[in-house]
Coordinates of C-alpha atoms and ligand atoms in Angstrom, one line a residue:
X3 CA 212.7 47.6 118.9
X4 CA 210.0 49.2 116.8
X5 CA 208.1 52.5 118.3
X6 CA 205.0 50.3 117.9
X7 CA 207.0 47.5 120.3
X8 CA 208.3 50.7 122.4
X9 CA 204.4 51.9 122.6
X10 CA 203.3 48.0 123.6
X11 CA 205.9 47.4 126.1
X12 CA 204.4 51.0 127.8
X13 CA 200.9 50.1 127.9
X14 CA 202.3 46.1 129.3
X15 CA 204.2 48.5 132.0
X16 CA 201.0 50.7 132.9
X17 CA 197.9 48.6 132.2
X18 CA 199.4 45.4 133.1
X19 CA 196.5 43.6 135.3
X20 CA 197.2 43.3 138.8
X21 CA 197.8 39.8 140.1
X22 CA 194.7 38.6 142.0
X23 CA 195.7 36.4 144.8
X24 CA 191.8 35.3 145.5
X25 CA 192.1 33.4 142.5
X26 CA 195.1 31.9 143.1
X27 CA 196.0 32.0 146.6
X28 CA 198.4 28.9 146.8
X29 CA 200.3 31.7 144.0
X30 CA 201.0 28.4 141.9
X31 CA 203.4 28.8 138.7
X32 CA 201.6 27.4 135.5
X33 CA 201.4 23.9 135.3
X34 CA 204.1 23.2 132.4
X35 CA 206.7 25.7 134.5
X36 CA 210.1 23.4 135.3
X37 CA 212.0 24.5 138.2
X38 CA 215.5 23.6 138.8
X39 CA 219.4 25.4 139.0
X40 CA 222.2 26.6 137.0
X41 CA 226.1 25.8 136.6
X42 CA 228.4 26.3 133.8
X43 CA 231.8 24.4 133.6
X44 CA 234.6 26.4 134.4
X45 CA 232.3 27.2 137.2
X46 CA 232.1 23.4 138.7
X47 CA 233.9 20.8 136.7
X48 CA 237.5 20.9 138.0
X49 CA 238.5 19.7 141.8
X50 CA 237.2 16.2 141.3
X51 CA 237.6 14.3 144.4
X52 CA 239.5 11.2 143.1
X53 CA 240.2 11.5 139.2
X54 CA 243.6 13.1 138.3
X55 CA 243.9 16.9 137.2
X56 CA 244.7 15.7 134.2
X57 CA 241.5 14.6 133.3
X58 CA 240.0 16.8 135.9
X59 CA 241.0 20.3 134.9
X60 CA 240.4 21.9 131.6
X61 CA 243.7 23.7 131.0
X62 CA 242.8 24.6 128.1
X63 CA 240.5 27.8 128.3
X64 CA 241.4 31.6 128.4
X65 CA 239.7 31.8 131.9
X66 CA 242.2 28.8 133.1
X67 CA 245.5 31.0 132.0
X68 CA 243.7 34.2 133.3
X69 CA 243.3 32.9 136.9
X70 CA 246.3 31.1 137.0
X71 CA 248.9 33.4 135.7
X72 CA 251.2 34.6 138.6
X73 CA 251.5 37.9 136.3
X74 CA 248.0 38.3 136.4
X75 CA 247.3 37.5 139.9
X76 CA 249.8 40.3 140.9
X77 CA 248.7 43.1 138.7
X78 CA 244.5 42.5 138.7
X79 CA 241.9 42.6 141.2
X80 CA 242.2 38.2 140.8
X81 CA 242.7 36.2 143.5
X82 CA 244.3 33.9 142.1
X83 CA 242.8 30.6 143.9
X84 CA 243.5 27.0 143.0
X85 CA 240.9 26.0 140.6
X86 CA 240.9 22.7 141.9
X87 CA 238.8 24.1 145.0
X88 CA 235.9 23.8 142.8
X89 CA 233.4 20.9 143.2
X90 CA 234.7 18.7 141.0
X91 CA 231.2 17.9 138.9
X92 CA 233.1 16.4 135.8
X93 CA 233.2 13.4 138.1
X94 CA 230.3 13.5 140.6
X95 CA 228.1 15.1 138.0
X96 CA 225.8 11.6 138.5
X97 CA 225.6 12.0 142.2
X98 CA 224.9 15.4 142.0
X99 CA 222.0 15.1 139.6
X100 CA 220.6 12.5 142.6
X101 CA 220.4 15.3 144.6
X102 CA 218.4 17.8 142.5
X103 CA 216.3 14.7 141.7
X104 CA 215.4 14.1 145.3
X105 CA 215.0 18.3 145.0
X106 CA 212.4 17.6 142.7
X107 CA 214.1 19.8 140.1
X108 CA 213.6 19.3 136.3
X109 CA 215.6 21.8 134.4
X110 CA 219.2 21.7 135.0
X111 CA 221.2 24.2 133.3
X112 CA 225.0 23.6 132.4
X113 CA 227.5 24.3 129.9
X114 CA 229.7 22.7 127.3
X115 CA 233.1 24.0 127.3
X116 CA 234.4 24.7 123.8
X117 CA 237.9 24.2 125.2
X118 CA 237.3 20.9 125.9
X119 CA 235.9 19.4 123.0
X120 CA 237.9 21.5 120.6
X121 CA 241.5 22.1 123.2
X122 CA 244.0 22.3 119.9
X123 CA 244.0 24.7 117.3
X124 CA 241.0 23.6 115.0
X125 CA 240.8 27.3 113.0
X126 CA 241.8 25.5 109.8
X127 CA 238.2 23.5 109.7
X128 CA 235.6 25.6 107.3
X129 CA 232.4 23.1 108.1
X130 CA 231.2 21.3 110.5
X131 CA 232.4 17.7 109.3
X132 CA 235.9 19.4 109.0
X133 CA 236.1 20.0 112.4
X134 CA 234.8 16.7 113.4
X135 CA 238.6 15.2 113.4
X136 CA 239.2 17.7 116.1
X137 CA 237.0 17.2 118.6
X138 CA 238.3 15.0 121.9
X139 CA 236.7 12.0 121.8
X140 CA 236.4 11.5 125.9
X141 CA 235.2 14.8 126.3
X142 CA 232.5 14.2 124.2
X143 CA 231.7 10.4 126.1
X144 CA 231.5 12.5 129.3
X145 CA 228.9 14.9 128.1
X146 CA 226.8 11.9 126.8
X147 CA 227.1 10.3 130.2
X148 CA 226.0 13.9 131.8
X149 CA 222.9 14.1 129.6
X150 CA 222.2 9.9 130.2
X151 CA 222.4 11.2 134.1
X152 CA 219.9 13.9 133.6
X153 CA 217.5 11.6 131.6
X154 CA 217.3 8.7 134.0
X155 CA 216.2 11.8 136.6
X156 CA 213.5 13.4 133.9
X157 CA 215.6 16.5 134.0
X158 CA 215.4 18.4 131.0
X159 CA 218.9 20.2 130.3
X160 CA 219.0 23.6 128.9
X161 CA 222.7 23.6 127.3
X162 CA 224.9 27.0 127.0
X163 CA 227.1 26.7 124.1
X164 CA 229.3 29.3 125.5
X165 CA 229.4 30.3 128.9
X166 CA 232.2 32.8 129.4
X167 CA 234.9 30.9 128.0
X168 CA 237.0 30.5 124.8
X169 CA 239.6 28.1 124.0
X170 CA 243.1 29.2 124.3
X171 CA 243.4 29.0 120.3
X172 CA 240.6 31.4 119.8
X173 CA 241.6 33.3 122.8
X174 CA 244.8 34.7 124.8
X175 CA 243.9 36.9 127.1
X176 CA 247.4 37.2 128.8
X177 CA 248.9 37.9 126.3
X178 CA 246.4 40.4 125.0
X179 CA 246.4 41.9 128.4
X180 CA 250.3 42.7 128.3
X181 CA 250.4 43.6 124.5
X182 CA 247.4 44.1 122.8
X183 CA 249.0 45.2 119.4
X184 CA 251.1 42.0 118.9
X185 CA 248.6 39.2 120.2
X186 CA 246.9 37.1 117.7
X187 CA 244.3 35.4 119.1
X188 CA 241.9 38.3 119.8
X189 CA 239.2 36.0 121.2
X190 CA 235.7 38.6 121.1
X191 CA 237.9 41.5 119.1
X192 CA 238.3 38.8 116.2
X193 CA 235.3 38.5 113.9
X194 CA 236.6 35.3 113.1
X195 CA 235.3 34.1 116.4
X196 CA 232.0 34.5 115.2
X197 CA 232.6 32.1 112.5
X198 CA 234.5 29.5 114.7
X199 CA 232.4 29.4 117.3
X200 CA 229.6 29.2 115.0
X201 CA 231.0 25.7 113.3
X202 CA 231.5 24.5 117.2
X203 CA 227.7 25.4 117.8
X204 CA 227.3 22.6 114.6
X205 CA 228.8 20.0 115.7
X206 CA 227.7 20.4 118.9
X207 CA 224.1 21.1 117.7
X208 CA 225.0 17.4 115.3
X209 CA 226.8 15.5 118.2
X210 CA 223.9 16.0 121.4
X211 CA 220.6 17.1 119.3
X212 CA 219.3 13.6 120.3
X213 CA 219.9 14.6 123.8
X214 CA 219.0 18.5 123.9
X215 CA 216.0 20.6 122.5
X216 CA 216.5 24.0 124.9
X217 CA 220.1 25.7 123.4
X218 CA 221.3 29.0 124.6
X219 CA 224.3 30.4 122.5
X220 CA 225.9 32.8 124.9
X221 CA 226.1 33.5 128.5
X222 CA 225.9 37.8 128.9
X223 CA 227.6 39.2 126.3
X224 CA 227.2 42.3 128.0
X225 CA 229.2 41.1 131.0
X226 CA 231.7 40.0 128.8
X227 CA 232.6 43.3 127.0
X228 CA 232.2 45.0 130.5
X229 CA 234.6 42.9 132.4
X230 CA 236.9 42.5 129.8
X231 CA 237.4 45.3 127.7
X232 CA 235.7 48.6 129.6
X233 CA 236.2 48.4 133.0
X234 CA 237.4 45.0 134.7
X235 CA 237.3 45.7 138.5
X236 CA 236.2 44.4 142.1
X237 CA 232.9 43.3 140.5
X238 CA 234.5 41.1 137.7
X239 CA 237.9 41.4 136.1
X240 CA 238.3 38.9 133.0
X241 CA 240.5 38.3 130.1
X242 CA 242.0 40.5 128.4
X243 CA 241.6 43.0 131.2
X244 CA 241.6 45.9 129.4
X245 CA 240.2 49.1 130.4
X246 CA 238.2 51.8 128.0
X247 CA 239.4 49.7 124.8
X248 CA 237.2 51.6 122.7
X249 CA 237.9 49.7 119.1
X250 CA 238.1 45.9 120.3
X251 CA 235.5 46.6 122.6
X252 CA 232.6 48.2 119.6
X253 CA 234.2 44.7 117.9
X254 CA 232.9 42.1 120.7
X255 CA 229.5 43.3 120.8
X256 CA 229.3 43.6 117.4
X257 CA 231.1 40.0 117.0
X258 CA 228.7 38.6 119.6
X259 CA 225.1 39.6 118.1
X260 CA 226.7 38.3 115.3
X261 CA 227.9 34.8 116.6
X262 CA 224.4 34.6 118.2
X263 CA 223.0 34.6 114.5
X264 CA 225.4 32.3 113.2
X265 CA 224.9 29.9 115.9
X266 CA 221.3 29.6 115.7
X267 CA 221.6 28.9 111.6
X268 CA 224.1 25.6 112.2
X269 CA 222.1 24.3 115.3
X270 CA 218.8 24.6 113.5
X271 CA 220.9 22.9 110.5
X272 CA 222.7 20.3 113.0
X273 CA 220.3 19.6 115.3
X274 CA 217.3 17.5 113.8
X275 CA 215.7 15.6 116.5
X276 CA 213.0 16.8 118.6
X277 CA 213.4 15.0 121.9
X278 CA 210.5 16.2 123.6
X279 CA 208.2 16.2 120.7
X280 CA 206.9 19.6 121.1
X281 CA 207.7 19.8 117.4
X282 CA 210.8 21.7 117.5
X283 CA 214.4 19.8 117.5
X284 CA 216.0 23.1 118.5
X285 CA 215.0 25.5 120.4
X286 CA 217.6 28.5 120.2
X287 CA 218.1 31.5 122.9
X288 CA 220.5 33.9 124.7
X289 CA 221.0 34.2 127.9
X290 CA 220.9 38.2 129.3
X291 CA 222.1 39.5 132.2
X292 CA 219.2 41.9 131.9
X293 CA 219.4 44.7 135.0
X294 CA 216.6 47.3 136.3
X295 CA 218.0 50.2 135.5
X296 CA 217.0 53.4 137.5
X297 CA 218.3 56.7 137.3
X298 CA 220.9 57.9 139.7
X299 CA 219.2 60.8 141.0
X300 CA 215.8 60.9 139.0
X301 CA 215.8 64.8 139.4
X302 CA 218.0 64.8 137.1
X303 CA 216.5 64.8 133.4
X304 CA 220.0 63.7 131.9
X305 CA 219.8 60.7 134.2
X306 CA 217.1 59.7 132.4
X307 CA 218.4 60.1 128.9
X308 CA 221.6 57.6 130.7
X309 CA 218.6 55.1 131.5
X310 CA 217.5 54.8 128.0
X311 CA 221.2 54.7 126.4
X312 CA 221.8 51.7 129.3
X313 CA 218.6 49.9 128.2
X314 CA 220.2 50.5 124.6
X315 CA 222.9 49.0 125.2
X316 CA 222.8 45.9 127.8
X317 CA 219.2 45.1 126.3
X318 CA 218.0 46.4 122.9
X319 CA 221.3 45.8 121.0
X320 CA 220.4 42.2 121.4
X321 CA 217.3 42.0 122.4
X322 CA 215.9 44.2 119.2
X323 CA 218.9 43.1 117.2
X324 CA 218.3 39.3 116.9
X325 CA 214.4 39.8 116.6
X326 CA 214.0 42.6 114.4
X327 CA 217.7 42.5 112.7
X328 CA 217.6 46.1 114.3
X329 CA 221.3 47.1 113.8
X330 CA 222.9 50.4 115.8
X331 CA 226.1 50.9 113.3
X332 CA 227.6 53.7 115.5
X333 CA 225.8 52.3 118.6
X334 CA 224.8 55.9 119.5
X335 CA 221.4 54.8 121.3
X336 CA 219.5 54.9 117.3
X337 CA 218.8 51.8 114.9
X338 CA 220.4 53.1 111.7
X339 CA 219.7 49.8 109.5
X340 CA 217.8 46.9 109.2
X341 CA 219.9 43.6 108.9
X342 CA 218.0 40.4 107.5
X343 CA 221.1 38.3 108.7
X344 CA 220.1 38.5 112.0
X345 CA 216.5 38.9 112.1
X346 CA 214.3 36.3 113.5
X347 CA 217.0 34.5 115.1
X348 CA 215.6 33.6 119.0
X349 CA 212.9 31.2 120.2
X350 CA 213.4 32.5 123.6
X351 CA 214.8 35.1 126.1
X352 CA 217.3 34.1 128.8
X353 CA 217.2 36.0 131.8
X354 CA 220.1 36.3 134.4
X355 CA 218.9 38.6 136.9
X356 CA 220.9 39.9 140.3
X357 CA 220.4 43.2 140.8
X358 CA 219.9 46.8 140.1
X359 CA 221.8 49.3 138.8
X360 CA 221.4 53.1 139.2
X361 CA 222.8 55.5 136.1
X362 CA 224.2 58.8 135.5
X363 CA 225.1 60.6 132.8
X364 CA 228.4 61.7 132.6
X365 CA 227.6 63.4 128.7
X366 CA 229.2 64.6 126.9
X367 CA 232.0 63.2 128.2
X368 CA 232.1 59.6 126.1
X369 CA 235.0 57.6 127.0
X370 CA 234.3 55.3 124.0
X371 CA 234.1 58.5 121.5
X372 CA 232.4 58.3 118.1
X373 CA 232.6 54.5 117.8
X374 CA 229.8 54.5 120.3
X375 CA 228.6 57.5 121.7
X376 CA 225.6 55.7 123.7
X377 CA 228.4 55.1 126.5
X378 CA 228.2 57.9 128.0
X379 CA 226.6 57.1 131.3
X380 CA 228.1 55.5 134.7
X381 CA 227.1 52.7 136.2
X382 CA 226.6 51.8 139.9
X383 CA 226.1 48.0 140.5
X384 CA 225.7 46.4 143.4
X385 CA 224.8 43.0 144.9
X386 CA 222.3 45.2 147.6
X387 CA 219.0 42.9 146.6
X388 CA 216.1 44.1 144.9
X389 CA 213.9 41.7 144.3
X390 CA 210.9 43.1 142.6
X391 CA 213.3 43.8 139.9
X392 CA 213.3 40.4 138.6
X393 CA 209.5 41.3 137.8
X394 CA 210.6 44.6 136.0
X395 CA 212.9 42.7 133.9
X396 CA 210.3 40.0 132.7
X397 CA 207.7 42.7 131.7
X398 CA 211.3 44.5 129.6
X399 CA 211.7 41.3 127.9
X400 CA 207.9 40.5 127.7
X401 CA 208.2 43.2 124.8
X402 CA 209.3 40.9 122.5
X403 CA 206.5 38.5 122.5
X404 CA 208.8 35.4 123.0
X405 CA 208.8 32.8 125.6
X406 CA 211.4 33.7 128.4
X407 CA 213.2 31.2 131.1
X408 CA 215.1 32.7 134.2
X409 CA 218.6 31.0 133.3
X410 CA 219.7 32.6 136.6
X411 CA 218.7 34.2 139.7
X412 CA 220.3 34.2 143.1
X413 CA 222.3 35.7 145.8
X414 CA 226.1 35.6 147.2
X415 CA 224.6 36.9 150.5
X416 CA 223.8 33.3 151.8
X417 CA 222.9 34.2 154.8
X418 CA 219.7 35.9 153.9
X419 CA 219.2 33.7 150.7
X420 CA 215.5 32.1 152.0
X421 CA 213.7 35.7 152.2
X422 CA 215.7 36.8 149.2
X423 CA 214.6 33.8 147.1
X424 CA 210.9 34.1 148.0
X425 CA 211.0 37.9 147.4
X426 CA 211.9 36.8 143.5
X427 CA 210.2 34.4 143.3
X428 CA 206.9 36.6 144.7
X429 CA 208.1 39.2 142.3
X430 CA 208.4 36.6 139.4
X431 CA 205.0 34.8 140.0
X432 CA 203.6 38.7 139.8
X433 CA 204.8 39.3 136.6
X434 CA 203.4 35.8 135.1
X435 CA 200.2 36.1 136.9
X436 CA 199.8 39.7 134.9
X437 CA 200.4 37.3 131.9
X438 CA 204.2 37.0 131.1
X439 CA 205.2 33.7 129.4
X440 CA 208.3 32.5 131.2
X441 CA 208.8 28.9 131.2
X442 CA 211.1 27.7 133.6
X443 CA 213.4 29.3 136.9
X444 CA 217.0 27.9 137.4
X445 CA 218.7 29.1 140.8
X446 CA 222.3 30.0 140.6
X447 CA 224.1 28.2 141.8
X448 CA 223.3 24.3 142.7
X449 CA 226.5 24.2 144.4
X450 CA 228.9 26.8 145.5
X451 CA 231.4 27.2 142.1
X452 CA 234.3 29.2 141.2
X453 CA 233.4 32.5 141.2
X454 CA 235.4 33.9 138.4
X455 CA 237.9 36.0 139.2
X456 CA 236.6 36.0 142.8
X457 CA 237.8 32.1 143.1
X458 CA 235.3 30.8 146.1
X459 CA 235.1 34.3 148.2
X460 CA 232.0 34.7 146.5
X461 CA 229.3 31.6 147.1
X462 CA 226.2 31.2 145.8
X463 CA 225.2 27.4 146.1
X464 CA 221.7 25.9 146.8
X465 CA 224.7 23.4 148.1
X466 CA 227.5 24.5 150.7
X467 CA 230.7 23.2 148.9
X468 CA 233.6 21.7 151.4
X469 CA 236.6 22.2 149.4
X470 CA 239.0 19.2 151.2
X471 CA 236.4 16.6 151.4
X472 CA 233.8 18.0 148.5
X473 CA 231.0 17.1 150.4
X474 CA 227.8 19.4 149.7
X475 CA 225.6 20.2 152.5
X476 CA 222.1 21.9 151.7
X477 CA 221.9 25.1 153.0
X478 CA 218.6 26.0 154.2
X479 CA 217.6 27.6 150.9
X480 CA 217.7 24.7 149.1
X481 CA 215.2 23.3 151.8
X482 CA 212.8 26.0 151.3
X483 CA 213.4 25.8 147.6
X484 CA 212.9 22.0 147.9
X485 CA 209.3 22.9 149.2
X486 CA 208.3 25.8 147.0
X487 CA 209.0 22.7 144.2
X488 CA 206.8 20.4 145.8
X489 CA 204.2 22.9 146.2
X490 CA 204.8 24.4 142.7
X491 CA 204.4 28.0 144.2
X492 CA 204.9 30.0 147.1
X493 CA 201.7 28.8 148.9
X494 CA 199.1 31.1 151.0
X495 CA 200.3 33.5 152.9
Ligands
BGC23 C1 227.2 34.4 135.4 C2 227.7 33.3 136.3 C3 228.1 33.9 137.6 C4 226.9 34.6 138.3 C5 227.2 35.3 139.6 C6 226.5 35.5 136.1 O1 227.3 36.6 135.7 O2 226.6 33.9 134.3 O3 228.7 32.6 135.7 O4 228.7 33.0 138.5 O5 226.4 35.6 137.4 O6 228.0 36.3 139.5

């Protein structure tokens, strides 16, 4: 970001205009806003109620060996439960879109999983028509019936290329756990990812542009350096599982900012058909899991100094990186050089906010050394809720001048999820009414899904899922959230 964007995003932060509930009392979200919920399909596709596992389950992904190894299960803070407790959308998907129709949503969120279109090795394809003799046919048919579902409901999708996952051929995460030096398919680590899952952004841009405008590239980036190469732990421990990997780890962020770019190029190449006719046939984005970051102990001035480097590094690298081609070649907390590859490359901001976190500096202690000295703070993350922190986030991102969508917002603490939804939402209609463009709010999750390496310990469903049966019951969040719809806002006090 440029000091002129640093100085604008200040004066947004101190002169922002105060939301004036006399003029809008009802607190109604603009009229185009789209309100609907989030998956992706790890997450929900498996545990289909009568369809065999063998169509059923992807076994194809990195996160499938990494939550089913019995190696892994033992040795990581993985619990190890059977994927097919999840809720089994790949065959209710129809059904399920009936109920957010009668919710009144009309933005879904989901993911297409590279490891199903693409499950065998398809690194020898160097275009997108090479790779087309890959791709699995009935994957493909189910996706089109997905998007025919969502269509016949007037829900708009908003499709994640990549949410979390890569295909076992791209990515072993076992066996880069147990023996990092000898594995060969580095997933993140390898810059060839960047190209390969660039090509699958193609086709997939060429084989569902008639069906999808909104794109996001990746799902938290961030999240997946952190829970897979710095510190995987009680919050999140994914593949490879490896802890302080300073050189693959300065590799996957750079790989991923990188990807992002390359993405965006073969969708706006691929994907020529403006189905909404807004006049754009793609429109590209990455989803954040942007945090409000406050210092530990704000006494402290060095806790400060760790605020900025964490804003650096979960937000700007990114953020600044794919807007301005702002590129931090040491990733020290300064922009060294200006890269035109990657400049200009989002329509939009994602946002995936949870929660705060509080910082401390731990400098000069760097556990990642000189290939990126801007780590040098700790975080403290926890699911406690702070919901005016979804406002502070959309005035961060606001910075960049682009429109923003909340990809993700929600709570595992479903008992209290009514009051913690409204207090988001309150904070969210705060931060548009002092004039941020955000153009859409998807609650995570429709239905309860597998939590990553939590399994279902951890549920976040407008939906209660019943493993046996797979019935979904609404809990009484998605009641209230059924009527905040209907009343497009939060209504008088
Ligand atoms: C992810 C989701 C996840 C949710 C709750 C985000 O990190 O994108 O896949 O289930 O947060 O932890």
């Amino acid at each position: 970001m440029s000091q002129l964007l640093l100085g604008s995003w200040i004066a947004l932060l101190v002169g922002c205009t105060k939301p004036d509930p006399e003029s809008n009392p009802g607190k109604t979200f603009p009229e185009a806003f789209k309100w609907g919920s989030a998956t992706s399909g790890f997450q929900v596709e498996p545990g289909c109620p009568t369809w065999s596992d063998e169509v059923c389950v992807d076994t194809q992904s990195d996160w499938y060996a990494w939550v089913t190894s019995p190696e892994i299960i033992d040795s990581m803070p993985v619990t190890g439960e059977d994927v097919r407790h999840s809720p089994g959308m790949w065959e209710t998907f129809e059904d399920d879109v009936q109920l957010m129709q009668q919710d009144g949503h009309t933005l879904y969120r989901l993911s297409i999983e590279w490891s199903r279109i693409f499950p065998d090795d398809a690194s020898a394809a160097t275009s997108v028509d090479e790779l087309e003799p890959y791709a699995n046919s009935a994957a493909i048919l189910r996706y089109h019936e997905f998007f025919a579902a969502l269509d016949a409901a007037g829900i708009e999708p908003l499709v994640t290329i990549n949410h979390n996952t890569l295909p076992l051929w791209v990515h072993d995460g076992v066996g880069c756990h147990f023996d990092y030096e000898n594995c060969t398919a580095r997933g993140w680590a390898d810059p060839a990812t960047a190209y390969r899952i660039a090509l699958y952004a193609g086709f997939v841009g060429r084989e569902f542009g008639a069906e999808v405008d909104q794109w996001a590239t990746l799902n938290e980036p961030f999240a997946n350096l952190l829970s897979g190469y710095v510190q995987p732990g009680e919050d999140r421990a994914g593949p490879p599982g490896l802890t302080l990997a300073a050189e693959p780890g300065v590799a996957v962020i750079r790989n991923q900012i990188e990807a992002h770019a390359a993405m965006y190029d073969q969708l706006k190449t691929e994907d020529l058909s403006d189905v909404d006719e807004d006049g754009a046939a793609a429109n590209v984005g990455i989803v954040l899991n942007m945090v409000a970051i406050d210092p530990k102990n704000p006494d402290r001035p060095e806790d400060d100094d760790a605020v900025a480097h964490a804003d650096h590094l979960y937000h700007r690298l990114f953020l600044d990186g794919l807007t301005d081609g702002a590129w931090d070649e040491d990733i020290d907390g300064d922009f060294d050089t200006t890269r035109d590859d990657l400049a200009d490359r989002l329509d939009w901001i994602g946002i995936n906010y949870y929660n705060r976190m509080l910082v401390s500096s731990i400098a000069p202690f760097q556990p990642f050394g000189d290939l990126a000295p801007a780590f040098d703070f700790l975080p403290e993350f926890t699911w406690e809720s702070y919901e005016e922190g979804i406002g502070r986030v959309v005035e961060r991102a606001s910075v960049y001048g682009l429109p923003i969508f909340i990809t993700e917002n929600g709570t595992p603490n479903t008992e209290d999820a009514e009051p913690i939804l409204e207090g988001h939402l309150e904070s969210l209609w705060q931060a548009i009414d002092a004039g941020a463009d955000v153009r859409g709010y998807a609650y995570w999750s429709f239905v309860d899904n597998y939590e990553w390496s939590h399994g279902l310990d951890m549920r976040f469903g407008l939906y209660e899922l019943d493993i046996a049966t797979k019935a979904r019951t609404p809990r009484p969040v998605a009641e209230r959230y059924r009527e905040i719809i209907a009343a497009h806002g939060l209504g008088p006090e």
